[in-house]
XYZ file of C-alpha atoms in Angstrom:
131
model
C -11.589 -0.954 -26.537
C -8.845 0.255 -24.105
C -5.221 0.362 -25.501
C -3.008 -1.448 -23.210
C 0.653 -3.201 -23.156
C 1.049 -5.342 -20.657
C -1.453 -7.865 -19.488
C -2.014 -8.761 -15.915
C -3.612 -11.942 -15.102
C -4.744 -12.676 -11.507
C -5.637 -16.212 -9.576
C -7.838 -14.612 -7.028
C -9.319 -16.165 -3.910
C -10.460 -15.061 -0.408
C -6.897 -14.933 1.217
C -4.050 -14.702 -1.743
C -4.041 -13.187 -5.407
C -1.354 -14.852 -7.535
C -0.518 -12.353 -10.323
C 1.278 -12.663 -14.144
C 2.117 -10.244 -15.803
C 2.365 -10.546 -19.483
C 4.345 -8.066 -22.791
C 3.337 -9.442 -25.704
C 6.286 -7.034 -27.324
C 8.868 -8.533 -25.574
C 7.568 -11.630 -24.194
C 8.798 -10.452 -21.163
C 6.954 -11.807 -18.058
C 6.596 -11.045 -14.438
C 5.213 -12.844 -11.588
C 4.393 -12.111 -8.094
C 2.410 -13.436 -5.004
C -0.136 -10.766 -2.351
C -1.845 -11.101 0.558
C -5.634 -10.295 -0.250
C -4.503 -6.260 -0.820
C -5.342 -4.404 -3.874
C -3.379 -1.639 -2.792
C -0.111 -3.843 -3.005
C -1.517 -5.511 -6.234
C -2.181 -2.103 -8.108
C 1.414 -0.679 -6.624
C 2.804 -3.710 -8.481
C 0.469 -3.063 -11.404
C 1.511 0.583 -12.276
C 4.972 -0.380 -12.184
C 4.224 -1.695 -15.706
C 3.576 0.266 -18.849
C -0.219 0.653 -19.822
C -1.067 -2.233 -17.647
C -4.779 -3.932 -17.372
C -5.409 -6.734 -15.256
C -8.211 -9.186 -15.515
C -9.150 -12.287 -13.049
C -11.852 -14.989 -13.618
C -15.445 -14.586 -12.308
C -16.216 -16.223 -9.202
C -17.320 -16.522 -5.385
C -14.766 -13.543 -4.720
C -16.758 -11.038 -6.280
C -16.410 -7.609 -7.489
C -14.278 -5.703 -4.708
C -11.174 -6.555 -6.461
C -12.062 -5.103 -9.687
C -14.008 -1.799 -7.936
C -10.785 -1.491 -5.851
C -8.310 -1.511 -8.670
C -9.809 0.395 -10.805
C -10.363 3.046 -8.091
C -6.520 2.982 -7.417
C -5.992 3.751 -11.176
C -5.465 0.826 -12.782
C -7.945 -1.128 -15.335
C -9.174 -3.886 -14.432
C -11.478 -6.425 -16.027
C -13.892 -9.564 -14.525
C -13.825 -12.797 -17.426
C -16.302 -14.791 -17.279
C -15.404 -18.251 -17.108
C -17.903 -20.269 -18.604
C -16.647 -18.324 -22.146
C -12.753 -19.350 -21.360
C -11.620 -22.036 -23.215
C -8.812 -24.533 -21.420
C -7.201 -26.610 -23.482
C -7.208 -30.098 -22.421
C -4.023 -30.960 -21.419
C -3.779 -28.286 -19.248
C -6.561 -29.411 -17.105
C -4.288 -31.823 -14.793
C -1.687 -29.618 -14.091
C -3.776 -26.641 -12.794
C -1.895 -24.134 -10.043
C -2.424 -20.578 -8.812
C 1.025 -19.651 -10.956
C -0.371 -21.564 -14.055
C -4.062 -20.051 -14.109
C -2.493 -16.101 -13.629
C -0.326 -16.886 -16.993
C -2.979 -18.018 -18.463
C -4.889 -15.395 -17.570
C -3.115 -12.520 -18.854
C -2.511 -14.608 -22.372
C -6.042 -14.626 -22.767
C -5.972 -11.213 -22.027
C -3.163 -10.208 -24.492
C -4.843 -11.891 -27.115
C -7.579 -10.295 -26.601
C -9.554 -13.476 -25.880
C -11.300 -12.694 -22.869
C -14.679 -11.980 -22.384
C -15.668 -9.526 -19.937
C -18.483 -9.786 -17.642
C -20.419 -6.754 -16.086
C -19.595 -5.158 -12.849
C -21.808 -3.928 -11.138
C -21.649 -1.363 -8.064
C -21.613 -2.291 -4.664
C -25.634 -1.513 -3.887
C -26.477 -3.444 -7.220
C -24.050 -6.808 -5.691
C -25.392 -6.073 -2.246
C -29.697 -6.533 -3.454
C -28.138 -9.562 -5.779
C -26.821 -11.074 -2.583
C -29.886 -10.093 -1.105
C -32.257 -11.556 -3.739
C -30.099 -14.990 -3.514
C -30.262 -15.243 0.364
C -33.790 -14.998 0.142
């Protein structure tokens, strides 16, 4: 288990990463808005003490998470069928909303993390699927 203080949360899809991030010390929170760059998302990232980010499992993939953690910061995939939404949340649903509660889950240490695998092991997957 990885000792971090501030937890990221990211809304990812193909063409924009909405990001939270979350002190659990202070309360203290953070938000900002990318382009589809990890280099500009981990820049942001390290500006924060201990950070780890996490982002929901999904038709975007793995590249995120490879990328970030290969630019130094940790990064975790959730999966989302273990994520628990409370129900009155589920009719006011944005990009904002979803990175918050993200990196909650994450400073809580509620999130369950998925396996990510390397980019030959995703590439035969997609493979196998095509087929």
């Amino acid at each position: 288990m990885s000792n971090y203080v501030t937890a990221i949360g990211l809304d990812v899809h193909a063409r924009s990463i909405s990001a939270c991030a979350f002190d659990p010390m202070t309360g203290e929170v953070s938000r900002a808005r990318f382009g589809y760059d990890p280099a500009s998302v981990a820049e942001w990232a390290l500006g924060f003490e201990s950070p780890k980010a996490v982002y929901e499992s999904g038709p975007t993939g793995f590249h995120l998470c490879r990328a970030l953690r290969a630019l130094g910061v940790d990064c975790a995939v959730g999966a989302v069928s273990k994520m628990h939404r409370p129900a009155a949340d589920r009719g006011r649903k944005n990009d904002r909303r979803d990175a918050e509660w993200l990196a909650r889950l994450l400073a809580c240490r509620n999130v369950v993390e998925v396996w990510v695998p390397d980019e030959r092991t995703e590439a035969a997957r997609d493979l196998s699927r095509a087929l």
